[in-house]
mmCIF file of C-alpha atoms and ligand atoms in Angstrom:
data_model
loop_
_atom_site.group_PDB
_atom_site.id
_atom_site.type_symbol
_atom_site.label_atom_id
_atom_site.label_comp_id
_atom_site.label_asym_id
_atom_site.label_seq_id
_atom_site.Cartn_x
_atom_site.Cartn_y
_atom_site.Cartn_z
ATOM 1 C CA UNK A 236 48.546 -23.381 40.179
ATOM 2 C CA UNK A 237 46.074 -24.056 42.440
ATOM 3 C CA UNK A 238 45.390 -24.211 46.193
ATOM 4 C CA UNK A 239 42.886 -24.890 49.003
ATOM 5 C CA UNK A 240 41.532 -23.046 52.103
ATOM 6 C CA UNK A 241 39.464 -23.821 54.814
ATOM 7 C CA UNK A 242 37.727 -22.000 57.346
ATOM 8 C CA UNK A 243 40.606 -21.388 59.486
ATOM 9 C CA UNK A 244 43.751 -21.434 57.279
ATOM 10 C CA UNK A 245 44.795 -19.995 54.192
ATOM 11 C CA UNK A 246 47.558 -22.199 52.166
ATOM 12 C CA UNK A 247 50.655 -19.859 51.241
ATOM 13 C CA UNK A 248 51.950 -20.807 46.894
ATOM 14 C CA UNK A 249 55.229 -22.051 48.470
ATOM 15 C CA UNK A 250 53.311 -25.362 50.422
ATOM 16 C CA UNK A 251 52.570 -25.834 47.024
ATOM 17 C CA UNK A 252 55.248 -27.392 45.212
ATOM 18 C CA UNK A 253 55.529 -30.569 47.406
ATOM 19 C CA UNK A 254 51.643 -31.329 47.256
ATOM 20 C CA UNK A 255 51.871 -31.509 43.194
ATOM 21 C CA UNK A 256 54.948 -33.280 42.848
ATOM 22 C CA UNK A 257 53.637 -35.803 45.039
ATOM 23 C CA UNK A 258 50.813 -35.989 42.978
ATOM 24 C CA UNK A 259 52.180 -35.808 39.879
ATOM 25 C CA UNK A 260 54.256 -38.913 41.062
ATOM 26 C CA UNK A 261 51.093 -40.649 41.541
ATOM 27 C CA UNK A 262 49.616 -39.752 38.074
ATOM 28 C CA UNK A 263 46.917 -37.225 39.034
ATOM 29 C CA UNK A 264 46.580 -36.008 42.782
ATOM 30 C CA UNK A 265 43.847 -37.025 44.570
ATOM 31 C CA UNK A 266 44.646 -35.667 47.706
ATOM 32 C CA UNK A 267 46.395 -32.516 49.203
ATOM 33 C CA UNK A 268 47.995 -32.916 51.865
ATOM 34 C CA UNK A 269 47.428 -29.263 52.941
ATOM 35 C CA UNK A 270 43.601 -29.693 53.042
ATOM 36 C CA UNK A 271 41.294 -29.190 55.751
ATOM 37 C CA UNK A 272 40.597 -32.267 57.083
ATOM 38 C CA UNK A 273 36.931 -31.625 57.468
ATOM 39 C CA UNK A 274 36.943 -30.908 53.643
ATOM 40 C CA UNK A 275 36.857 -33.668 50.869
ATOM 41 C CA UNK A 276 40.494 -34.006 49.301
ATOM 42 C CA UNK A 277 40.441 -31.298 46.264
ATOM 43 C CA UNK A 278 41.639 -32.983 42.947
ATOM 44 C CA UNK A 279 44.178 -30.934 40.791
ATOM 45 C CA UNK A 280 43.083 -30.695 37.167
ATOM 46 C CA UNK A 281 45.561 -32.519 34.733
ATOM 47 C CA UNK A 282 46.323 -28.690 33.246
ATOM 48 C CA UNK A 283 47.724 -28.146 36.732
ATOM 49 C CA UNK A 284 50.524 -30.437 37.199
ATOM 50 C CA UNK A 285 51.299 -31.275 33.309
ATOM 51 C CA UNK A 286 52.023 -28.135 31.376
ATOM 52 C CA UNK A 287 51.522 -30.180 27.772
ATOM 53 C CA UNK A 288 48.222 -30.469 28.964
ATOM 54 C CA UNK A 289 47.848 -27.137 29.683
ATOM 55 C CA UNK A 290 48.929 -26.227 26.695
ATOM 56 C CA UNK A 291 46.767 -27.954 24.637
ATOM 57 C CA UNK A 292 43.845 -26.268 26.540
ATOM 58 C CA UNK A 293 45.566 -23.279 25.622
ATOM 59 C CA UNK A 294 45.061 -24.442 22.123
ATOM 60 C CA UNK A 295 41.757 -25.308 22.264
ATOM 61 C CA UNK A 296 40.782 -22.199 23.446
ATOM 62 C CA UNK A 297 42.527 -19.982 20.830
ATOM 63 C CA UNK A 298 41.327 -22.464 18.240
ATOM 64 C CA UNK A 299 37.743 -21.523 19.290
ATOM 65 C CA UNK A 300 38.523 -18.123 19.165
ATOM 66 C CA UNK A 301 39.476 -18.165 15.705
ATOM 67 C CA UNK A 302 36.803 -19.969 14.486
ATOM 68 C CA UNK A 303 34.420 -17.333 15.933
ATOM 69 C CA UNK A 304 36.093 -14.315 14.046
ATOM 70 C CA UNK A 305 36.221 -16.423 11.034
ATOM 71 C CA UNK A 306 32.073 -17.201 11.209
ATOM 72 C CA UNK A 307 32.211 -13.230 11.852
ATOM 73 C CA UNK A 308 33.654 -12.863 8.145
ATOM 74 C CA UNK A 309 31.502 -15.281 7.350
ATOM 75 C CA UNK A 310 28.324 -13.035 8.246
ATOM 76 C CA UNK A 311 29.831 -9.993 6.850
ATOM 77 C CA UNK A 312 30.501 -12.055 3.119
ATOM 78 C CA UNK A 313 27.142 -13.667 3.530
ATOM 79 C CA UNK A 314 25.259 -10.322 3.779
ATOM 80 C CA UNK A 315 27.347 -8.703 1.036
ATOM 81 C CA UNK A 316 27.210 -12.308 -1.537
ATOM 82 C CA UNK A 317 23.386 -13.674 -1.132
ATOM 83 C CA UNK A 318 20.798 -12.162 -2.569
ATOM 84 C CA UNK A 319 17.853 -11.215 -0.456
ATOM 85 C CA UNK A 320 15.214 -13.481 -2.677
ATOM 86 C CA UNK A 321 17.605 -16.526 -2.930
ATOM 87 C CA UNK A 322 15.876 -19.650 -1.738
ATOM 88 C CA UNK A 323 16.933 -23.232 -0.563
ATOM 89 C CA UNK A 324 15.632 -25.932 0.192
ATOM 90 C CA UNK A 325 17.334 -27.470 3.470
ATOM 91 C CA UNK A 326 16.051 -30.646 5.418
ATOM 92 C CA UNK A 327 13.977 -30.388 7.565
ATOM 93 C CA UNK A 328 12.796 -26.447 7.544
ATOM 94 C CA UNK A 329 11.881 -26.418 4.055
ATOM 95 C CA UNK A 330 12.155 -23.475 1.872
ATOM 96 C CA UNK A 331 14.428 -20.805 3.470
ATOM 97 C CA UNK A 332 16.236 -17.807 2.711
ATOM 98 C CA UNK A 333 19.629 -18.572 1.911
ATOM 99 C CA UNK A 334 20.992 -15.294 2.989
ATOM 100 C CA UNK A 335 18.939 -15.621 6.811
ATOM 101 C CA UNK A 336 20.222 -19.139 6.918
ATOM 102 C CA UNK A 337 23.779 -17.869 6.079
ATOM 103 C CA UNK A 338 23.636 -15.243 8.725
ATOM 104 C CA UNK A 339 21.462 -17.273 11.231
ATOM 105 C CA UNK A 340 24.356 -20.024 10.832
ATOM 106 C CA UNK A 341 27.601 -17.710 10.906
ATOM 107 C CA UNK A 342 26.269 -15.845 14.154
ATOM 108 C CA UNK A 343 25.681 -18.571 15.756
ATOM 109 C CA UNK A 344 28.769 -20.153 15.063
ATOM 110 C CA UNK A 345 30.201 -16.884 16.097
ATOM 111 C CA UNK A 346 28.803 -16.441 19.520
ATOM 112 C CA UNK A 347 29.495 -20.239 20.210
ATOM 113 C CA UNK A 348 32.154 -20.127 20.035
ATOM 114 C CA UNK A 349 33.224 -17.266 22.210
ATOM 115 C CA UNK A 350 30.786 -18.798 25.092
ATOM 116 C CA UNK A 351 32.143 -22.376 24.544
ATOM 117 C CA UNK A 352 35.635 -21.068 24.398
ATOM 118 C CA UNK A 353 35.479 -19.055 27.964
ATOM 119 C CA UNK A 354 33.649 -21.639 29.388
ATOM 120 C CA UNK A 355 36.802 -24.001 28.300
ATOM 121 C CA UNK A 356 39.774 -21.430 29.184
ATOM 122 C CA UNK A 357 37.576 -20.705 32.693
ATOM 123 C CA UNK A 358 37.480 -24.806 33.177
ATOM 124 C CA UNK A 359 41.028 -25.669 32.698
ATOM 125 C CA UNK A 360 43.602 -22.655 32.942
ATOM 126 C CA UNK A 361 42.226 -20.433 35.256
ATOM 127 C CA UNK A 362 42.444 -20.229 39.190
ATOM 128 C CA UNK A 363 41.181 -23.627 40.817
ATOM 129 C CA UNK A 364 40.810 -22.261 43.950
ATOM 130 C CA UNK A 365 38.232 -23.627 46.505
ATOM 131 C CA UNK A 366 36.933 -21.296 49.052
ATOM 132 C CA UNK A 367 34.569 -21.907 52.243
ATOM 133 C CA UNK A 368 32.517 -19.520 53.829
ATOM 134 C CA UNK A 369 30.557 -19.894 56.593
ATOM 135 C CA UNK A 370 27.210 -19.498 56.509
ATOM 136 C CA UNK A 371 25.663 -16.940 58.912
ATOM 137 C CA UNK A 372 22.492 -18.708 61.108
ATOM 138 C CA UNK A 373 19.325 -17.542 59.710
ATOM 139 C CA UNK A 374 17.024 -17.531 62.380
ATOM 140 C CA UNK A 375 16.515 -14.704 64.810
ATOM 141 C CA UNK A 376 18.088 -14.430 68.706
ATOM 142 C CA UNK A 377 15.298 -16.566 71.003
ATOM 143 C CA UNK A 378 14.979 -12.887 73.034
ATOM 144 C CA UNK A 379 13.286 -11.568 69.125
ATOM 145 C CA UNK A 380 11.643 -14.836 68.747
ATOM 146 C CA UNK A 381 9.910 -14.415 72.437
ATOM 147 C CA UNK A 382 8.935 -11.092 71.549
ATOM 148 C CA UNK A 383 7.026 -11.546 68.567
ATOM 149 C CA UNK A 384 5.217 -14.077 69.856
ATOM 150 C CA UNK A 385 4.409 -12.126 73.039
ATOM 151 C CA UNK A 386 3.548 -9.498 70.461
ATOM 152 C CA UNK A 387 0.957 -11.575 68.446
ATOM 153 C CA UNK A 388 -0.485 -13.326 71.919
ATOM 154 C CA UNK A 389 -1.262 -9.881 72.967
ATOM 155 C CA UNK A 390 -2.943 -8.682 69.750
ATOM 156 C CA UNK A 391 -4.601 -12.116 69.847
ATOM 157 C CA UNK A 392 -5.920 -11.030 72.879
ATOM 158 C CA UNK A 393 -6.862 -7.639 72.699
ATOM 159 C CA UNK A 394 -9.177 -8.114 69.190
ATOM 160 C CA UNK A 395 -11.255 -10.642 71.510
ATOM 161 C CA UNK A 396 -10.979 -12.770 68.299
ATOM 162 C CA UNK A 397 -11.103 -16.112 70.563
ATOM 163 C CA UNK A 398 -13.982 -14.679 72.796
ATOM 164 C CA UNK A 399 -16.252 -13.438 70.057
ATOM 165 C CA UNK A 400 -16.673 -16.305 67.953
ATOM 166 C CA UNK A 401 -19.418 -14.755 65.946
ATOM 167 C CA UNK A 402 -17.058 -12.073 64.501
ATOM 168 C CA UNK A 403 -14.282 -14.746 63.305
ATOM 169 C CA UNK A 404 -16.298 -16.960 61.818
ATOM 170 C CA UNK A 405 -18.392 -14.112 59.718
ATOM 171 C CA UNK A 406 -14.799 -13.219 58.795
ATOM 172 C CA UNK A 407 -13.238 -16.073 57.669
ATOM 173 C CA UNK A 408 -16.924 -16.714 55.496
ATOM 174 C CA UNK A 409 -16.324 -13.194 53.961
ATOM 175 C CA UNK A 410 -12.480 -13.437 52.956
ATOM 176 C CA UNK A 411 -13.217 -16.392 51.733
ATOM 177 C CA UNK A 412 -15.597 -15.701 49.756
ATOM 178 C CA UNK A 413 -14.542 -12.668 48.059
ATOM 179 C CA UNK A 414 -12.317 -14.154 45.725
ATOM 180 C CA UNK A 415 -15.468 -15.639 44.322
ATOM 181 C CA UNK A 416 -16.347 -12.775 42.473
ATOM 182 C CA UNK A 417 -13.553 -12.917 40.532
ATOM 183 C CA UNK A 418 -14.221 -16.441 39.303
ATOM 184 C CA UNK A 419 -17.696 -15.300 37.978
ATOM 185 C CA UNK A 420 -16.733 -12.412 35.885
ATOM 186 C CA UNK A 421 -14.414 -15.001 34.192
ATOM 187 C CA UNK A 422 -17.827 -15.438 32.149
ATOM 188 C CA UNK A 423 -17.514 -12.240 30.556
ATOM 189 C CA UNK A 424 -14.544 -13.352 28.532
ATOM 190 C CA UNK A 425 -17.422 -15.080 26.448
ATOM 191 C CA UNK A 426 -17.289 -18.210 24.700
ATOM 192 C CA UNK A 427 -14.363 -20.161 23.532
ATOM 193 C CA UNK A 428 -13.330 -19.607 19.845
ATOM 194 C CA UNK A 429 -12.564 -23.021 19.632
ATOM 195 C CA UNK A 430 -11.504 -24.011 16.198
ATOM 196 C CA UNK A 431 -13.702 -21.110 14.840
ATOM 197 C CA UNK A 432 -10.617 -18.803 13.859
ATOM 198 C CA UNK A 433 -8.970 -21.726 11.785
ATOM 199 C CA UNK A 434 -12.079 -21.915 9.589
ATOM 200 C CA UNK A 435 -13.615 -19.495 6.890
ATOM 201 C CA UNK A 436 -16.611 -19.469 5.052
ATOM 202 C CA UNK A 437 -15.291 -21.270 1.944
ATOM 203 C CA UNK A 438 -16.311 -24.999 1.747
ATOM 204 C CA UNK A 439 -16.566 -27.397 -1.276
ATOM 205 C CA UNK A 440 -18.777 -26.490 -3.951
ATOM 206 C CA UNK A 441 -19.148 -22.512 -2.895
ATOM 207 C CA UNK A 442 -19.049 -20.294 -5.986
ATOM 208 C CA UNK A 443 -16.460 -17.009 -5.938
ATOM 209 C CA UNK A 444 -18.885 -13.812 -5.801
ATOM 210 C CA UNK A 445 -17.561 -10.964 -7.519
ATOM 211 C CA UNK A 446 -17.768 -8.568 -4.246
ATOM 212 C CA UNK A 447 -17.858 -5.358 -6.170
ATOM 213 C CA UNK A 448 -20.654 -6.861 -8.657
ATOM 214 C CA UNK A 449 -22.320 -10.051 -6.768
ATOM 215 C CA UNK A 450 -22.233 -12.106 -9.671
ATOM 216 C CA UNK A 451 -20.596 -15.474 -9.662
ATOM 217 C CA UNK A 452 -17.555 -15.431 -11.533
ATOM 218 C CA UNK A 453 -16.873 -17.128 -14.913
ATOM 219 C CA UNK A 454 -13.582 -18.001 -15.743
ATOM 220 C CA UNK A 455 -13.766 -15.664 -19.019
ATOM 221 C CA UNK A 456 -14.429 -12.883 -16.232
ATOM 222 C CA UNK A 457 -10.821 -12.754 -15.333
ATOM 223 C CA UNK A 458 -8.830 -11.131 -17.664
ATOM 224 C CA UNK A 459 -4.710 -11.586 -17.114
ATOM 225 C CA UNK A 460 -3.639 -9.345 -14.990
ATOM 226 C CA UNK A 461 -6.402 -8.145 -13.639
ATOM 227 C CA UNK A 462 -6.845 -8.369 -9.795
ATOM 228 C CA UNK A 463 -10.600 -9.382 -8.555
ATOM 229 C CA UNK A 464 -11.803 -9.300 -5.472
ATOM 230 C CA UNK A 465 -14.349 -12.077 -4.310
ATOM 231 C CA UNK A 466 -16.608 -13.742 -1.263
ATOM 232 C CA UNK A 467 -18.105 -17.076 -0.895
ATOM 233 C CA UNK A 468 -21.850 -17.438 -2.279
ATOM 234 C CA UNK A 469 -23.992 -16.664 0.439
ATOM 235 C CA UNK A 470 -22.313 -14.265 2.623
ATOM 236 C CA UNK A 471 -24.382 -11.288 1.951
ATOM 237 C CA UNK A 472 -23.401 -7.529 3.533
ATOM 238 C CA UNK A 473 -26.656 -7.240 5.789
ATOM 239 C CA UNK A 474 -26.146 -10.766 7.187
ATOM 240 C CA UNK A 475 -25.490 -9.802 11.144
ATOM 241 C CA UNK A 476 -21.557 -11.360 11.045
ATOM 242 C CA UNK A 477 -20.941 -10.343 7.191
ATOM 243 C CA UNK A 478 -17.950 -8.351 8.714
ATOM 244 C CA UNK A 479 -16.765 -10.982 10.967
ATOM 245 C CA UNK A 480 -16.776 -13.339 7.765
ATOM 246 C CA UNK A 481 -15.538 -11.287 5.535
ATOM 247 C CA UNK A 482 -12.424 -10.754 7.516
ATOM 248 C CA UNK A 483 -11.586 -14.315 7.340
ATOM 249 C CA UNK A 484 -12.851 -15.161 3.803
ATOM 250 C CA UNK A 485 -11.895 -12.428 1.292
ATOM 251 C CA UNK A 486 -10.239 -13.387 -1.691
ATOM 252 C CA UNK A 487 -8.187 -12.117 -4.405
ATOM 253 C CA UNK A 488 -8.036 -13.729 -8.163
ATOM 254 C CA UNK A 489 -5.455 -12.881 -10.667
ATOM 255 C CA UNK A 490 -4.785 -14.538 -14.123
ATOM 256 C CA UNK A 491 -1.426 -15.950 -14.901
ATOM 257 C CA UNK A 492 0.330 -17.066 -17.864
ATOM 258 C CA UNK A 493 0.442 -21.269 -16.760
ATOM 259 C CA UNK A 494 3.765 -21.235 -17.870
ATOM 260 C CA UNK A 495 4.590 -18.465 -15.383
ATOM 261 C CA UNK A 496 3.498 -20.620 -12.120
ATOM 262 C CA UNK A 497 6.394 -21.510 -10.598
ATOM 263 C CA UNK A 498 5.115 -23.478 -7.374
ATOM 264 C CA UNK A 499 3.523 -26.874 -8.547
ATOM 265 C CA UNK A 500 0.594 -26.972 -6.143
ATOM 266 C CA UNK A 501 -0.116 -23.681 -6.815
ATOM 267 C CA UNK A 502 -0.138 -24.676 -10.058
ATOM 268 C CA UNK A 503 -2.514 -27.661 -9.078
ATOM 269 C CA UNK A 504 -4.704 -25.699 -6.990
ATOM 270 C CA UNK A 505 -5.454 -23.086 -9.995
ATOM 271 C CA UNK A 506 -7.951 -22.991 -13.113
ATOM 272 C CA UNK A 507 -6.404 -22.339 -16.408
ATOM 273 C CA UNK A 508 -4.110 -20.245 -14.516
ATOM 274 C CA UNK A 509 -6.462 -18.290 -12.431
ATOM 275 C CA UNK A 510 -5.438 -18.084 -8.788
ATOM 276 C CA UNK A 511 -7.377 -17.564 -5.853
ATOM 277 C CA UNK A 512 -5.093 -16.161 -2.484
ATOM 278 C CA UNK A 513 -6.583 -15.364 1.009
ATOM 279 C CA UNK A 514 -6.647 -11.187 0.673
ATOM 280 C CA UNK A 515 -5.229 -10.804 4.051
ATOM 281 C CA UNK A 516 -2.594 -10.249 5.023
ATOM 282 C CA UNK A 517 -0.268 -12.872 7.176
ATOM 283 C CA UNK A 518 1.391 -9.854 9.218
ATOM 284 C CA UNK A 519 -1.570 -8.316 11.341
ATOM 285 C CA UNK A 520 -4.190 -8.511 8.915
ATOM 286 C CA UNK A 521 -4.732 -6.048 6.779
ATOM 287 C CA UNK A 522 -6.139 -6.505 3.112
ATOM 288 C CA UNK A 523 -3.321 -7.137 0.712
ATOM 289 C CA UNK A 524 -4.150 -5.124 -2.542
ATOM 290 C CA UNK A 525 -1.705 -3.410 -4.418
ATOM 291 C CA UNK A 526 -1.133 -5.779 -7.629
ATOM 292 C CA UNK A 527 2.104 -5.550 -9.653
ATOM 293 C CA UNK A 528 0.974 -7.000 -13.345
ATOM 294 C CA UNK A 529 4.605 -7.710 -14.670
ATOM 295 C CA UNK A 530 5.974 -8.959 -11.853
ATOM 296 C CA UNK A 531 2.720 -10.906 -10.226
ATOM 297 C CA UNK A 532 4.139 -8.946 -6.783
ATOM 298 C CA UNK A 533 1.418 -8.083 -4.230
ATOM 299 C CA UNK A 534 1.763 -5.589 -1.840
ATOM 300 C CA UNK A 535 -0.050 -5.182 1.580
ATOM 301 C CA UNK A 536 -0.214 -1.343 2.068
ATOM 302 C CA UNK A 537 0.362 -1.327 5.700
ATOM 303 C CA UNK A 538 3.820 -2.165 5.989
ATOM 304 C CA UNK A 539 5.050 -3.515 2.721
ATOM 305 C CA UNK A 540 5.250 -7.136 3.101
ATOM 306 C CA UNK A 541 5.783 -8.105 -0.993
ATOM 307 C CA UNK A 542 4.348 -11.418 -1.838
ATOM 308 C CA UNK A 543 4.869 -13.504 -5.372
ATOM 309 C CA UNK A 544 1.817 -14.533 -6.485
ATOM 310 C CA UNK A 545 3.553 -16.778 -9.364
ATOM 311 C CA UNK A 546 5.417 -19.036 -6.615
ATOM 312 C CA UNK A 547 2.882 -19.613 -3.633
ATOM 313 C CA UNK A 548 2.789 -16.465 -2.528
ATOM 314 C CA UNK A 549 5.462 -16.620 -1.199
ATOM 315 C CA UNK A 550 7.272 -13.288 0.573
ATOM 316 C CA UNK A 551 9.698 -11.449 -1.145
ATOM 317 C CA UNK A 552 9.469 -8.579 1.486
ATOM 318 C CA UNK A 553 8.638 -7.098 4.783
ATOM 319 C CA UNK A 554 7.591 -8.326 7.717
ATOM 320 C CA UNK A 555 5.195 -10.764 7.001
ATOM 321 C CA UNK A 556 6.176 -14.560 8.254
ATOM 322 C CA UNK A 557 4.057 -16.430 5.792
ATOM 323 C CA UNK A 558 2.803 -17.005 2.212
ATOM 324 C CA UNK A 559 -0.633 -15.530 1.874
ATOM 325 C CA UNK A 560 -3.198 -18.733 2.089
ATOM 326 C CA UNK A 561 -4.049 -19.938 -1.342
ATOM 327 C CA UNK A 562 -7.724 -21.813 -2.451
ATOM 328 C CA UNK A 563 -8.000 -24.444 -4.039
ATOM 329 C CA UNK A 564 -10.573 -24.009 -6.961
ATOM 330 C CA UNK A 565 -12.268 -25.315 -9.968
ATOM 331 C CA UNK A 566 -15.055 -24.609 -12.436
ATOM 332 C CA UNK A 567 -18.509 -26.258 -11.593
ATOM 333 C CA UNK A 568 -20.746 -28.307 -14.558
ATOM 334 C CA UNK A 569 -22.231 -24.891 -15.134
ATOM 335 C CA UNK A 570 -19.299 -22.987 -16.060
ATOM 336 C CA UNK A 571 -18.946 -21.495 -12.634
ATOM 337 C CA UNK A 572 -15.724 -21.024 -10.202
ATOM 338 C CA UNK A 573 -16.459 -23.147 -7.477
ATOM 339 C CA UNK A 574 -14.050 -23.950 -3.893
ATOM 340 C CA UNK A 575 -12.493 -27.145 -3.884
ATOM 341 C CA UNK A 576 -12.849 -26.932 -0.111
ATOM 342 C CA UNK A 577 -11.329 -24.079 2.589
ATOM 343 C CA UNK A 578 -7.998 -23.092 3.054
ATOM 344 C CA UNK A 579 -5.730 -25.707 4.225
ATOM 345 C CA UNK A 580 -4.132 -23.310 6.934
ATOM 346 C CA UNK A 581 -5.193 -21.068 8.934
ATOM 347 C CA UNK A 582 -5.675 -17.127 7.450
ATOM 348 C CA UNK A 583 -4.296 -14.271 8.338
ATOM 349 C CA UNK A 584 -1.613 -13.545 10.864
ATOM 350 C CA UNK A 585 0.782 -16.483 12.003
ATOM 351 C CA UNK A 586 -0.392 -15.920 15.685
ATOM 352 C CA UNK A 587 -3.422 -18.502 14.972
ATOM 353 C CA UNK A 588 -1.108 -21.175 13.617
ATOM 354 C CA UNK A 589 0.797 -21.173 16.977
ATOM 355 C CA UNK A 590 -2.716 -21.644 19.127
HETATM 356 S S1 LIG B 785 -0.195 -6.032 7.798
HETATM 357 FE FE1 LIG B 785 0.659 -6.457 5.909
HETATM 358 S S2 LIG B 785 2.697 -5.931 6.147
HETATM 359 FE FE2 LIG B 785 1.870 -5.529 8.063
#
């Protein structure tokens, strides 16, 4: 049912009758008759004067309804039937998490479809009432008007601000100027990173250092399952930015079985299954280190993000929103582990990757 009021009259349910079966008469009302005749004609939804139509909003709207508490079992089963390391592949994200796709997709669902069902029930069945209310005028009475501008003609007048031309025009230099200050101290923020923070110290041809030792690593110098720690040739600790480097560039190499390398550039990117990974970590940064031998888990100590050094480093764990960096290497003519190049994305936490 629905009605129409203007300023000056309210319209009573009973007037209502003969308005909709004139328009229902006439297919869909256009007009009612009871209107204010300074307002546009108000149009009667189809749910008003045909109660099949109104029931299948009804429908609609319970149909909704149920499909939200069935995506809500939906999110319970999926937390209860994937398991937490389950991965799919799903155009276009990639590699995902079945189980946070499962629950990402049933919640949404969920929620949906309680919004879009409101918004559908609030649309069609409920009160179509239109209501006018005037608006109040906005500006002050002329007698306030008049006195503020007395007001400000007699401060105006009393500051001498016209008469002393010296003064205002010192003071409109100084205000002025002050914000200037502000501007230069910008200069402190010191130079722009630019693309510094996407780039390490690793480039083609740089041999892995053992960092405990300083030696250039061999291939036989990595047992299986042993975890080494190493730095790019040439970044030595008394050079004035070794920690700045470091912090970028650190690397950890582990041994693995071949057959054990599940991810194929990984795989690629290796030498006779030695792997080198960027040692920090892609939460906030700190240096991943805890190796697990059997599994080929790594553990960052700060807040447990797991990683699987066997499939890309992928994470198994924690909070951590990315596989730890890997580099690409090889072994020089001389026997030597060399860099293929840097990393091909950015180190360290995903913040840099949004810049
Ligand atoms: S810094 Fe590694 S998990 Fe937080």
């Amino acid at each position: 049912m629905s009605s129409q009021t203007g300023p000056d009259e309210n319209v009573s349910d009973e007037n209502l009758p003969a308005a909709q079966e004139e328009a229902h008469g006439a297919q869909v009302a256009k007009s009612d008759p009871f209107a204010d005749p300074g307002l546009p004609p108000h149009e009667h939804r189809i749910q008003d004067i045909d109660e099949r139509a109104a029931k299948r909003s009804e429908r609609t709207v319970a149909f909704l309804f149920t499909l939200s508490m069935l995506a809500t079992v939906g999110f319970i089963a999926s937390f209860v039937a994937f398991p937490i390391d389950k991965i799919v592949y799903v155009w276009p994200l990639g590699r995902v998490s079945a189980l946070n796709l499962a629950l990402g997709l049933t919640l949404g669902v969920a929620l949906f479809c309680i919004g879009a069902g409101a918004v559908h029930w609030a649309r069609t069945l409920m009160s179509d009432e239109e209501m006018v209310d005037e608006r109040h005028p906005i500006a002050a009475p002329p007698e306030v008007r008049e006195k503020v501008i007395s007001d400000f003609k007699q401060g105006a007048k009393e500051s001498a601000l016209g008469r002393r031309k010296l003064i205002r025009n010192t003071m409109f230099g100084a205000v002025a100027l002050v914000p200037l200050s502000g501007v230069v101290l910008l200069r402190d923020l010191g130079p722009l990173p630019k693309d510094k923070l996407r780039h390490t110290a690793w480039a083609k041809g740089k041999l892995l250092v053992n960092e405990n030792t300083n030696e250039p690593l061999r291939p036989e110098d990595i047992a299986v399952g042993s975890l080494t720690f190493a730095k790019p040739e040439g970044l030595e600790e008394d050079d004035h930015d070794f920690q700045k480097e470091i912090a970028k560039a650190a690397l950890m190499i582990v041994r693995l079985e071949p057959n054990d390398i599940k991810d194929k550039r990984e795989l690629d990117w290796s030498h006779e299954g030695i792997v080198a990974f960027s040692k920090i970590c892609t939460h906030v940064g700190c240096p991943v280190s805890l190796y697990e031998q059997q599994t080929h888990h790594v553990l960052c100590p700060c807040h447990q993000s797991t990683f699987d050094l066997a499939d890309g480093a992928r994470v198994l764990f924690g909070p951590a929103g990315h596989p730890l960096p890997q580099l690409n290497i090889s072994v020089n003519k001389d026997g030597y582990l060399e860099a293929q190049g840097d990393f091909a994305e950015p180190v360290g936490p995903a913040f840099w990757e949004r810049g």
